[in-house]
Structure formats: structure tokens, C-alpha cells
CSV table of N, CA and C in Angstrom, one decimal:
chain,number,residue,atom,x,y,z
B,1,UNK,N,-44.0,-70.2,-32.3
B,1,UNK,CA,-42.9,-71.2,-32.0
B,1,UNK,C,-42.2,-71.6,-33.3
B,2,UNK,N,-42.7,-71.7,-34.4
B,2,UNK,CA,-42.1,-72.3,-36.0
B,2,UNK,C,-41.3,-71.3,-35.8
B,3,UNK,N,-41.7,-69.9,-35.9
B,3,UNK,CA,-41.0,-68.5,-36.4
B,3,UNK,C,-39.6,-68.5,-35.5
B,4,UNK,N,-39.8,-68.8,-34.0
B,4,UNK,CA,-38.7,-68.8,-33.6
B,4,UNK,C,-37.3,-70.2,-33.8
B,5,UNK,N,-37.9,-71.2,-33.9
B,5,UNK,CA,-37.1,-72.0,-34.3
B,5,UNK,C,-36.6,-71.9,-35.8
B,6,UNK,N,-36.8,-71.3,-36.8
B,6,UNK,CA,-36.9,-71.1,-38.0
B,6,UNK,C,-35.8,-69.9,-37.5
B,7,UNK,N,-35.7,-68.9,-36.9
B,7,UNK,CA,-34.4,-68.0,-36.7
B,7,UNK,C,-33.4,-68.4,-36.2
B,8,UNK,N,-34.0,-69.2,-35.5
B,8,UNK,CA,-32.8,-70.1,-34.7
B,8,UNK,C,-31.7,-70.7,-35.7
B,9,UNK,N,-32.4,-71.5,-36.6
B,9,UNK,CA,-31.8,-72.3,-37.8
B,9,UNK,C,-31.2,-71.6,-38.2
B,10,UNK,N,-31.7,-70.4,-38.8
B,10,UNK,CA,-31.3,-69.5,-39.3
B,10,UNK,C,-29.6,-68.9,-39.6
B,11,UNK,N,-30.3,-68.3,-38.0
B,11,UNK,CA,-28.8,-67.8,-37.1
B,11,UNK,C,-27.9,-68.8,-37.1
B,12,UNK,N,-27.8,-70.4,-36.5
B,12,UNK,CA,-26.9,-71.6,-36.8
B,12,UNK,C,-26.3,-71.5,-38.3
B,13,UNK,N,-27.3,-71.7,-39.2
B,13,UNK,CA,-26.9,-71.8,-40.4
B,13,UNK,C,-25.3,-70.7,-41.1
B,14,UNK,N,-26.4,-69.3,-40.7
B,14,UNK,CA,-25.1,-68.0,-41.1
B,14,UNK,C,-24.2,-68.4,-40.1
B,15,UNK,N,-24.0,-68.7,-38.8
B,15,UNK,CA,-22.5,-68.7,-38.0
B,15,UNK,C,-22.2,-69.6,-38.7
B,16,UNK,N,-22.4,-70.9,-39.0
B,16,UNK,CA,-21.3,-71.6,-39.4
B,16,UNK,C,-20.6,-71.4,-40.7
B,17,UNK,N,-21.3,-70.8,-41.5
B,17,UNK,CA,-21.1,-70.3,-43.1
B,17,UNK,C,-19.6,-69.4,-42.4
B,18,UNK,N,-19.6,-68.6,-41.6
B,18,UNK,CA,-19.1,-67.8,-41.5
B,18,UNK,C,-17.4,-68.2,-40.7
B,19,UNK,N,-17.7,-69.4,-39.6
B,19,UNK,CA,-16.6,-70.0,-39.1
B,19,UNK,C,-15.9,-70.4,-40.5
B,20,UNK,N,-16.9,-71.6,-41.4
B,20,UNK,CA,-16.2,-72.6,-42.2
B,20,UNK,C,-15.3,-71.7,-43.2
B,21,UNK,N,-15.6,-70.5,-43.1
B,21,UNK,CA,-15.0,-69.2,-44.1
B,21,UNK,C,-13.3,-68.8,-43.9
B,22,UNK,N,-13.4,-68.7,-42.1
B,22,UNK,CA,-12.2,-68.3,-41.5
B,22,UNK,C,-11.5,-69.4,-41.5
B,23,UNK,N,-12.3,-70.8,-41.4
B,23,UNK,CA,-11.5,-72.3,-41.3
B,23,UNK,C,-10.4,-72.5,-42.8
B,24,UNK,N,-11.7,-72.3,-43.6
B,24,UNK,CA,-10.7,-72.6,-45.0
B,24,UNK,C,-9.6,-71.8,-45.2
B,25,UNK,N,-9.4,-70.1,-44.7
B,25,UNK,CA,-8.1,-69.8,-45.0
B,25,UNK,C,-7.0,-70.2,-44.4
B,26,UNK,N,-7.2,-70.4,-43.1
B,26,UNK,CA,-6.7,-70.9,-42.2
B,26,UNK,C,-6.2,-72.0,-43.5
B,27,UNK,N,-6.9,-73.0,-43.2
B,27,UNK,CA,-6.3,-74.8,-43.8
B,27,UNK,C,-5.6,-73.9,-45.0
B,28,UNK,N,-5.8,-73.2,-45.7
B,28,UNK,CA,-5.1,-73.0,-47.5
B,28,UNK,C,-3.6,-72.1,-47.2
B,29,UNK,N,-3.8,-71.2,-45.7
B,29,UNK,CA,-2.4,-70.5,-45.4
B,29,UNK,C,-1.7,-72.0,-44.4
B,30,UNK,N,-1.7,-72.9,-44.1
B,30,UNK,CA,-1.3,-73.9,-43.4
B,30,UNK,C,-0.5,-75.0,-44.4
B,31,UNK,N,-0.9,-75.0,-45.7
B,31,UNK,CA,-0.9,-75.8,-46.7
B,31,UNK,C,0.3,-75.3,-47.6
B,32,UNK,N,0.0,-73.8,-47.6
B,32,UNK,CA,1.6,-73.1,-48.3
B,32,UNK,C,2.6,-73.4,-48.5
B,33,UNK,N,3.2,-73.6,-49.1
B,33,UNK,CA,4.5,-73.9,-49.0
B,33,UNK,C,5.5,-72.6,-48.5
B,34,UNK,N,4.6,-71.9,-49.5
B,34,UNK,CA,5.2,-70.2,-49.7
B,34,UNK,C,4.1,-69.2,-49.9
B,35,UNK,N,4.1,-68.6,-48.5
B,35,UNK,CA,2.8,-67.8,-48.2
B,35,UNK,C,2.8,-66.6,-49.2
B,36,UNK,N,1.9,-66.0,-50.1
B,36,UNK,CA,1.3,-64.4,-50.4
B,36,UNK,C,1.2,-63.5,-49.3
B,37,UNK,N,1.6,-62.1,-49.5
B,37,UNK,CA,1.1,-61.0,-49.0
B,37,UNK,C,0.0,-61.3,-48.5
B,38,UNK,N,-1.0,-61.9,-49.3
B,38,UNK,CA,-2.3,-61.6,-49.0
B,38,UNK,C,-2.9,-62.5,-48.0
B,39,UNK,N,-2.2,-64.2,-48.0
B,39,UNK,CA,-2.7,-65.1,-46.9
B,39,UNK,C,-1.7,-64.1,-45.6
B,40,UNK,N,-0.7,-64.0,-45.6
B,40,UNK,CA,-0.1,-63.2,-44.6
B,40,UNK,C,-0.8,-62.2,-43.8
B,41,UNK,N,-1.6,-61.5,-44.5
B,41,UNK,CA,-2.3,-60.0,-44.3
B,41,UNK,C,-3.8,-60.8,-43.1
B,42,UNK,N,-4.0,-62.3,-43.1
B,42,UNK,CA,-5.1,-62.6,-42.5
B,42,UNK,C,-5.0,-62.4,-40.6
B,43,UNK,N,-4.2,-63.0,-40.4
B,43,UNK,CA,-4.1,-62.7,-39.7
B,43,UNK,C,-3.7,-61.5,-38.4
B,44,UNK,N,-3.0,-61.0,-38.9
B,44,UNK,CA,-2.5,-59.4,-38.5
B,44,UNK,C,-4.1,-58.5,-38.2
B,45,UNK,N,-4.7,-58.7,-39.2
B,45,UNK,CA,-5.6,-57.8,-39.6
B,45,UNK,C,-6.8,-58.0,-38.6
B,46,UNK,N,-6.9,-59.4,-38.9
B,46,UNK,CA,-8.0,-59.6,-37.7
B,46,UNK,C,-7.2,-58.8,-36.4
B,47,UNK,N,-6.2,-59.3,-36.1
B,47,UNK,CA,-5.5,-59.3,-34.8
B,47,UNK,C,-5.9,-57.1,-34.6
B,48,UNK,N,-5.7,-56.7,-35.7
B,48,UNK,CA,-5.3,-55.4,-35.6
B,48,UNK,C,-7.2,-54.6,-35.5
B,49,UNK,N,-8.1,-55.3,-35.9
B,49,UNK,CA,-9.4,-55.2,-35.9
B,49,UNK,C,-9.5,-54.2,-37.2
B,50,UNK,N,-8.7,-54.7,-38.2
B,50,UNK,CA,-8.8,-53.9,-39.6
B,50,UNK,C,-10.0,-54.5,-40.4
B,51,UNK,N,-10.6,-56.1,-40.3
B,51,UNK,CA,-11.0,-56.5,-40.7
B,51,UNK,C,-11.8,-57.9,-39.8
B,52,UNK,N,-13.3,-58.5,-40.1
B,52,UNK,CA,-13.9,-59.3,-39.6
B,52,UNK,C,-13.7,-60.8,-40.0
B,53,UNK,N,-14.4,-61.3,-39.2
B,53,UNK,CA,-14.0,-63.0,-39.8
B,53,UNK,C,-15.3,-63.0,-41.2
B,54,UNK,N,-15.7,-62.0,-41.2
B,54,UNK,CA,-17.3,-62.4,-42.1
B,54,UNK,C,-16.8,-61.4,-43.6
B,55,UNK,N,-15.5,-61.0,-43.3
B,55,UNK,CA,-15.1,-60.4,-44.7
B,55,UNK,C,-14.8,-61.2,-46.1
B,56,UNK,N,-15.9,-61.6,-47.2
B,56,UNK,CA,-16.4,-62.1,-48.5
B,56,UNK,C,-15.2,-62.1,-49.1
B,57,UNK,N,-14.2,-61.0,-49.5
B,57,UNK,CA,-12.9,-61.2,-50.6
B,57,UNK,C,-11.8,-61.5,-49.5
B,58,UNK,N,-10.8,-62.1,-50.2
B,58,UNK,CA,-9.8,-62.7,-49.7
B,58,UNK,C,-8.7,-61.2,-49.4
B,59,UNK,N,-8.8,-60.6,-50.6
B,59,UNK,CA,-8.1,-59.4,-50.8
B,59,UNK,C,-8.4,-58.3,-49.6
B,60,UNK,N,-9.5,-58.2,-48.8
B,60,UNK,CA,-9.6,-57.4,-48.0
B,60,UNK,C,-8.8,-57.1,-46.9
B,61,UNK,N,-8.4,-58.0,-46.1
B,61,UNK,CA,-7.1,-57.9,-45.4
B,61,UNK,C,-5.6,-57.6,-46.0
B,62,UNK,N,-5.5,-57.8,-47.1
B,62,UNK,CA,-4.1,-57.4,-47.6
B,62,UNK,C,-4.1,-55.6,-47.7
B,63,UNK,N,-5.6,-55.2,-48.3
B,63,UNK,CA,-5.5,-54.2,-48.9
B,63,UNK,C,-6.3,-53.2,-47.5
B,64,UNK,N,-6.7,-53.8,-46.7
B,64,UNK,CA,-6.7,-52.9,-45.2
B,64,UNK,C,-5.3,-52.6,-44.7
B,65,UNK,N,-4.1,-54.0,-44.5
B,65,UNK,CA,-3.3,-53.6,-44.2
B,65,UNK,C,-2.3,-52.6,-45.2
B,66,UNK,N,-2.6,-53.0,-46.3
B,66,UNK,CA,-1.7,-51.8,-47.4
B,66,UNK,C,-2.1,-50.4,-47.3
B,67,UNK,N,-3.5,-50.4,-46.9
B,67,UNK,CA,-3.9,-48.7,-46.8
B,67,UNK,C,-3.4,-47.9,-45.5
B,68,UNK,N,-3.3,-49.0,-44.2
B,68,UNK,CA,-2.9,-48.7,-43.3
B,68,UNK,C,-1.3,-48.7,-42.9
B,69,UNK,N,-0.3,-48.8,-43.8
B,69,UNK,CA,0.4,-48.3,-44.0
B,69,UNK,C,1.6,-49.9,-44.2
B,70,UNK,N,1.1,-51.0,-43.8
B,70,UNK,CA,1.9,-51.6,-42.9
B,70,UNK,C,2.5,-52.5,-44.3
B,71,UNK,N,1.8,-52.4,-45.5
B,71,UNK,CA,3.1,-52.9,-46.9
B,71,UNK,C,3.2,-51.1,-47.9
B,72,UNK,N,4.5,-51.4,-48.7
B,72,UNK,CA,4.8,-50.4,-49.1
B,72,UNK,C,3.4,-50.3,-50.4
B,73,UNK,N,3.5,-48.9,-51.1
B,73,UNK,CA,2.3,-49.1,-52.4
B,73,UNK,C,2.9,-50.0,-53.5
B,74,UNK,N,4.0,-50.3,-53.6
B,74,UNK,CA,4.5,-51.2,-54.6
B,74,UNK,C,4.0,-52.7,-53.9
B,75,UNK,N,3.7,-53.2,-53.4
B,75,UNK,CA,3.2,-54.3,-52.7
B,75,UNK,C,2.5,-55.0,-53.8
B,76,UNK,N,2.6,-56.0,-53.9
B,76,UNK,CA,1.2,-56.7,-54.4
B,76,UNK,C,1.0,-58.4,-53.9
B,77,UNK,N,-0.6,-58.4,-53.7
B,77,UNK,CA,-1.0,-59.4,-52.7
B,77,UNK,C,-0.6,-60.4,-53.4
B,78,UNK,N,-0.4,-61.1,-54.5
B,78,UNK,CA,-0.1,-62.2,-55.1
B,78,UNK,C,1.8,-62.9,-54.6
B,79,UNK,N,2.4,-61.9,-54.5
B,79,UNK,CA,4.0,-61.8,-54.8
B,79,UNK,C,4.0,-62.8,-53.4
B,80,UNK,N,5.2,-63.3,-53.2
B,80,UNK,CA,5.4,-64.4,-52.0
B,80,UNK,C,6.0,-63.3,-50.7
B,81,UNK,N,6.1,-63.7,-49.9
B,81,UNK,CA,6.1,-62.5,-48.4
B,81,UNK,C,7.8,-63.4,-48.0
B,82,UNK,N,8.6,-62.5,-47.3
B,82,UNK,CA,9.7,-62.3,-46.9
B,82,UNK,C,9.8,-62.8,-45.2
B,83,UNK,N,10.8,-62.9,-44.8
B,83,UNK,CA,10.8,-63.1,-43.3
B,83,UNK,C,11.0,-61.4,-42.6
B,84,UNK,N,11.4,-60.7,-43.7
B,84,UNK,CA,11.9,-59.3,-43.0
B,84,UNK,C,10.4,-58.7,-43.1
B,85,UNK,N,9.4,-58.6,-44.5
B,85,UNK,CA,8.1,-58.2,-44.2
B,85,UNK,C,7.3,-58.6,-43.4
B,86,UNK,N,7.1,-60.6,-43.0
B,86,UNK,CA,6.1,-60.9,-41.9
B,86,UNK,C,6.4,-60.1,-40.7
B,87,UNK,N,8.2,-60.1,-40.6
B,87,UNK,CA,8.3,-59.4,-39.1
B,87,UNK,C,7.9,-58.2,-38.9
B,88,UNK,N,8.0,-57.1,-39.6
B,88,UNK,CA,7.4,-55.6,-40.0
B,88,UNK,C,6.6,-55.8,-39.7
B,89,UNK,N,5.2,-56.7,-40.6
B,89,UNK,CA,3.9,-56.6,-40.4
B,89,UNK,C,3.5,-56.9,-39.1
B,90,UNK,N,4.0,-58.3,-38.2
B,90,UNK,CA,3.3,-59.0,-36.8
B,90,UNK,C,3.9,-57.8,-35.7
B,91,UNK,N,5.5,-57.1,-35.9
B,91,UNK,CA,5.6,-56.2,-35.1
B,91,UNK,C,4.5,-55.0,-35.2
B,92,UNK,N,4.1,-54.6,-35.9
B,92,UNK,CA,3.3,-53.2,-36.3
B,92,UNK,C,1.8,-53.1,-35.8
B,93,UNK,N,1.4,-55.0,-36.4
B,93,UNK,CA,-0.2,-55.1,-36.2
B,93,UNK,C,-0.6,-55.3,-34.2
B,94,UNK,N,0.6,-56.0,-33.7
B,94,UNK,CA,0.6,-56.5,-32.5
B,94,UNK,C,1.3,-55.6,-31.3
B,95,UNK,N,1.4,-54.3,-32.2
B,95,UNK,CA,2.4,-53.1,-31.4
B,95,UNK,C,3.7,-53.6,-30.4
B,96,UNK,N,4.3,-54.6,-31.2
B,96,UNK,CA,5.4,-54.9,-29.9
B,96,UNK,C,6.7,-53.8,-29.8
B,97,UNK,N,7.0,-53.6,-28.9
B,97,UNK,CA,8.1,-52.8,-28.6
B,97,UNK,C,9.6,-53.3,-29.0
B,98,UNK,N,10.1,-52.7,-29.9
B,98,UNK,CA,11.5,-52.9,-30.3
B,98,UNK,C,12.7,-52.5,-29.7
B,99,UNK,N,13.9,-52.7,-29.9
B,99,UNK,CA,15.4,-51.9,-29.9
B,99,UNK,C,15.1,-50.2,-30.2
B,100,UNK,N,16.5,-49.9,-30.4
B,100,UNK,CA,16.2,-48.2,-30.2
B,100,UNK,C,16.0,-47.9,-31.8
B,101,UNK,N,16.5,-49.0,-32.4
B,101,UNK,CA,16.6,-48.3,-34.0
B,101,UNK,C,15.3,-49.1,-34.4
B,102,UNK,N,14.7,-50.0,-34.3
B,102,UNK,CA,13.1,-50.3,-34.6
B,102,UNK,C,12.2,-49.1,-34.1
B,103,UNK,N,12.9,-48.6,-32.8
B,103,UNK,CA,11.8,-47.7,-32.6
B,103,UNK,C,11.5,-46.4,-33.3
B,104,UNK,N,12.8,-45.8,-33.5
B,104,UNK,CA,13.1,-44.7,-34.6
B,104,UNK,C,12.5,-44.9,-36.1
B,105,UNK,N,13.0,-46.2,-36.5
B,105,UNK,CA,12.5,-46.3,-37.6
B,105,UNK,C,11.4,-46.9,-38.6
B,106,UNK,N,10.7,-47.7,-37.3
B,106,UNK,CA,9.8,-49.3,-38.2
B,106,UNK,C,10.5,-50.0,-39.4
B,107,UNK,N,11.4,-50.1,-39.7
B,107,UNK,CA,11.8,-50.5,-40.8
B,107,UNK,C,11.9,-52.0,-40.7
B,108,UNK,N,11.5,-52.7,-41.7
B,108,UNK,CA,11.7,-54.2,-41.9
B,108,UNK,C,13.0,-54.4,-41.0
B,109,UNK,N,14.2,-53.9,-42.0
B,109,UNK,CA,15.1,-54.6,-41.2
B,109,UNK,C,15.4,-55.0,-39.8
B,110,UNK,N,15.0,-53.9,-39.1
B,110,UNK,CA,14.8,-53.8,-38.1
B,110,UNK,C,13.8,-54.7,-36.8
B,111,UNK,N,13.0,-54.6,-37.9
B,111,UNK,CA,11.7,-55.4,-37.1
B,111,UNK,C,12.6,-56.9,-37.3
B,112,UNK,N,13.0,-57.9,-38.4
B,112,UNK,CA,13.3,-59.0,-38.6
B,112,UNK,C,14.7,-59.0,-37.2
B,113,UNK,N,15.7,-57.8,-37.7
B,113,UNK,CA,16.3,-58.2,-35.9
B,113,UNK,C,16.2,-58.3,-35.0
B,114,UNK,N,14.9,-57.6,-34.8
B,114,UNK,CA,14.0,-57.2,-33.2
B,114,UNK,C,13.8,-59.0,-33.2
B,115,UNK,N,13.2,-59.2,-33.6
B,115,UNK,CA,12.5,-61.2,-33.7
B,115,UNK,C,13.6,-62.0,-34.0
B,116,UNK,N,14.6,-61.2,-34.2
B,116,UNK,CA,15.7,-63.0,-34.2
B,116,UNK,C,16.5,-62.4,-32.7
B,117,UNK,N,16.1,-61.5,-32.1
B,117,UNK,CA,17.2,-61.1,-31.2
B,117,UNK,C,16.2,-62.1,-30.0
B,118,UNK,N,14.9,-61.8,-30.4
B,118,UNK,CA,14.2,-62.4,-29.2
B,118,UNK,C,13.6,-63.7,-29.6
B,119,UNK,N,14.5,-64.6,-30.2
B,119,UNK,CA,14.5,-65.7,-30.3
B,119,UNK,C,13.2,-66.6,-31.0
B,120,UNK,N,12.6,-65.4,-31.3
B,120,UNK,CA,11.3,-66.1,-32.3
B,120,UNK,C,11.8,-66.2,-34.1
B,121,UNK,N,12.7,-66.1,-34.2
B,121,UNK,CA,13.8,-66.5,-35.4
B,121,UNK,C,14.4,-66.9,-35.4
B,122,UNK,N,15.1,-68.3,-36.0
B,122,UNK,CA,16.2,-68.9,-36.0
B,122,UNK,C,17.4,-68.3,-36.4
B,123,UNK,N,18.7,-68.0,-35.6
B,123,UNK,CA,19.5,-67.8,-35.9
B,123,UNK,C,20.6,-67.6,-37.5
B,124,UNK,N,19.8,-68.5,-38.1
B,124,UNK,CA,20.6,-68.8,-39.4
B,124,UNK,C,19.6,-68.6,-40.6
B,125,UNK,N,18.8,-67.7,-39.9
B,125,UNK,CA,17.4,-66.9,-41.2
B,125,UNK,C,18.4,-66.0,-41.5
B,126,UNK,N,17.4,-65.5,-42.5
B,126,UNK,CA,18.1,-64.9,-43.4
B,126,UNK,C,17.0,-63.6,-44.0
B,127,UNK,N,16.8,-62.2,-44.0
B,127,UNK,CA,15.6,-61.6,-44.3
B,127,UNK,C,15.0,-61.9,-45.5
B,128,UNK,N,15.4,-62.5,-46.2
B,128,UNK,CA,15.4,-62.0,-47.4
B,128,UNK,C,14.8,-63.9,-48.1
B,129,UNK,N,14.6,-64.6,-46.9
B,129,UNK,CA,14.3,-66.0,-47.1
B,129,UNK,C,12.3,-66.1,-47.0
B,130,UNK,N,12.0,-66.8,-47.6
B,130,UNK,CA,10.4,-67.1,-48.2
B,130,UNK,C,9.7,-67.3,-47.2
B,131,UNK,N,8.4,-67.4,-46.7
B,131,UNK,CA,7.9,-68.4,-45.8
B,131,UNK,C,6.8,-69.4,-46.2
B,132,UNK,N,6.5,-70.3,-45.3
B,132,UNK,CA,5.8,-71.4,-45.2
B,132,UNK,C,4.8,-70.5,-44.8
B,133,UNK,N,3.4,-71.7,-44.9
B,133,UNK,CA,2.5,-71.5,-43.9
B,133,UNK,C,2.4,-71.2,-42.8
B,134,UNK,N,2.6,-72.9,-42.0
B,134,UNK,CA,2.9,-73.4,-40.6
B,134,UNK,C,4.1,-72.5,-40.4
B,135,UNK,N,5.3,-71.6,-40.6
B,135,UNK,CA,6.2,-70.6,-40.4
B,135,UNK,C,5.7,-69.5,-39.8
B,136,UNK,N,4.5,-69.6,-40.8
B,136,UNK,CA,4.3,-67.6,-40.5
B,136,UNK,C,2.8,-67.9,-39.3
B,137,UNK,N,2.6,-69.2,-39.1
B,137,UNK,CA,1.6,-69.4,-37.9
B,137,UNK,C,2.3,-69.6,-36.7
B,138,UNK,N,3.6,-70.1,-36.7
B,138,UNK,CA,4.6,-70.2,-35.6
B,138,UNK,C,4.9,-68.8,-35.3
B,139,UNK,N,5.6,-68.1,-35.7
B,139,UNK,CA,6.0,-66.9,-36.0
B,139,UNK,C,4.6,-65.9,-35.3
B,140,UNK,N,3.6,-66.1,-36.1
B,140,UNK,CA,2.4,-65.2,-35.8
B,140,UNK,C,2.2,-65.6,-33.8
B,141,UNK,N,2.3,-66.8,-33.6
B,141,UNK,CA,1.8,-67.6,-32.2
B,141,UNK,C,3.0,-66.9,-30.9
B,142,UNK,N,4.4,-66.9,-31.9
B,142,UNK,CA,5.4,-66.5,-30.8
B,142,UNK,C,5.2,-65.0,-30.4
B,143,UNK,N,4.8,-64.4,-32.0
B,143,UNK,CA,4.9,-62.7,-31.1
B,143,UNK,C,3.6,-62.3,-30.3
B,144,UNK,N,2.6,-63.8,-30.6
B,144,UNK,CA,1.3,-63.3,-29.6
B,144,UNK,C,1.6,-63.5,-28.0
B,145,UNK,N,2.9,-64.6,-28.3
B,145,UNK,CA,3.2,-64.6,-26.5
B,145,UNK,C,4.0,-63.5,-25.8
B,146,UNK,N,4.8,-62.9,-26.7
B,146,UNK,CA,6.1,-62.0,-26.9
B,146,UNK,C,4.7,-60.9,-26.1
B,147,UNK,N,3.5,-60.3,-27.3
B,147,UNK,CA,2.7,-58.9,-26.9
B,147,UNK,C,2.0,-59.2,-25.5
B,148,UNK,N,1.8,-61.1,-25.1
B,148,UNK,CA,0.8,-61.1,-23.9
B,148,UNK,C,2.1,-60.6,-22.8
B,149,UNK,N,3.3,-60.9,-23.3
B,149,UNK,CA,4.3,-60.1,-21.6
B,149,UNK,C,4.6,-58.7,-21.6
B,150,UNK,N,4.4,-58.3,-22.2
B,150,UNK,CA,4.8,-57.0,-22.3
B,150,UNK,C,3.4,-56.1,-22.2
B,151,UNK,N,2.4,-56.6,-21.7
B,151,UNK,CA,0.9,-56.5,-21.3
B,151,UNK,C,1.1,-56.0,-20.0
């Protein structure tokens, strides 16, 4: 009986180590002013099953998604992320279906028009403009409703 209550604990202990893990990036990409590559790459990745909530380096999601094609090799996780890259990235990881020239090409630009045409972009963005946290979690939330209709 000790033995099994002692695993028990156990097992409690590691899950919550492991939520409180996914919580803090969460709160530190929410807090941003101006997200990294690399807080950016968290979510995608999970979404894309590149990576677990129990993955130890922060850098692992950036550099799953870089291998997997979806930042250029010039990339680096530190540099601030673009509204024309998040869109590339959340179109690619969440496979949403584009226009004719996103589909031809994947290209940033393309993806960033695909998402202001369908209204998950403000109008008066700009590709080439920074993001927030809370931005790239709005942003990340709209294309999840965008991939559940096209389901």
C-alpha cells in the first residue's frame, strides 16, 4: 500500500513539473512585448506534434521547426518574428488552405495575405511589423478556428 501511494505521489509530482513547464512559457510569450522566433516556434510545434509539452530546452521547438523547413537556415531563435513569418509559420504548422499563389508558393508573403484577406489580420498591418505576445496568441486562436472549418 506505501509502495503504491508513493507512485502515486510520484506520478502527481512529475505531471505537475511538467504542466508548470508549459505554463511558464505560455505566461513569458504572453508578457512579450516583441515575440522571438523561438517563443513563436512553441506553439506551432506542439500543434504540428514536432515536439512535447515535456521538452527541457526552450530552443527545441524553434529548431524542430527550422529543420522542418518552416524558418529559412538564416533564421535565428533570438531575432524578433515578423507578422509575414508568424503567418507562414501558423499557415504551414496548421495546414490551412490558401489562394492560388500561396498554394503554388508557401511564401511568407503570401501566407501574411492569405490571413489579412480572411480577416485574421487587421487591415492596416503591415508584413514587415513586430509582434506581441497576446498578438501572436490571438492570431495563433483565429487560425485554429479558421483549420476547425475547413475540417
Amino acid at each position: 500500500m506505501k509502495k503504491l501511494i508513493l507512485c502515486f505521489l510520484a506520478s502527481l509530482f512529475v505531471s505537475m513539473s511538467a504542466f508548470a513547464q508549459s505554463s511558464d512559457k505560455m505566461t513569458a510569450i504572453i508578457k512579450s512585448e516583441k515575440i522571438t522566433c523561438e517563443q513563436a516556434s512553441y506553439l506551432p510545434a506542439l500543434y504540428a506534434n514536432l515536439i512535447t509539452e515535456n521538452d527541457s530546452q526552450d530552443s527545441a521547438a524553434f529548431e524542430a521547426l527550422k529543420s522542418n523547413g518552416y524558418f529559412s537556415s538564416d533564421s535565428q531563435a533570438d531575432s524578433e518574428i515578423t507578422l509575414a513569418q508568424i503567418s507562414s509559420i501558423y499557415m504551414k504548422a496548421l495546414q490551412l488552405k490558401g489562394g492560388l499563389f500561396y498554394t503554388l508558393t508557401k511564401s511568407q508573403r503570401y501566407a501574411f495575405k492569405e490571413l489579412k484577406a480572411q480577416g485574421i489580420l487587421p487591415t492596416e498591418s503591415d508584413p514587415s511589423m513586430k509582434v506581441s505576445g497576446r498578438e501572436a496568441i490571438d492570431i495563433f486562436n483565429s487560425c485554429l478556428e479558421l483549420a476547425g472549418g475547413n475540417e
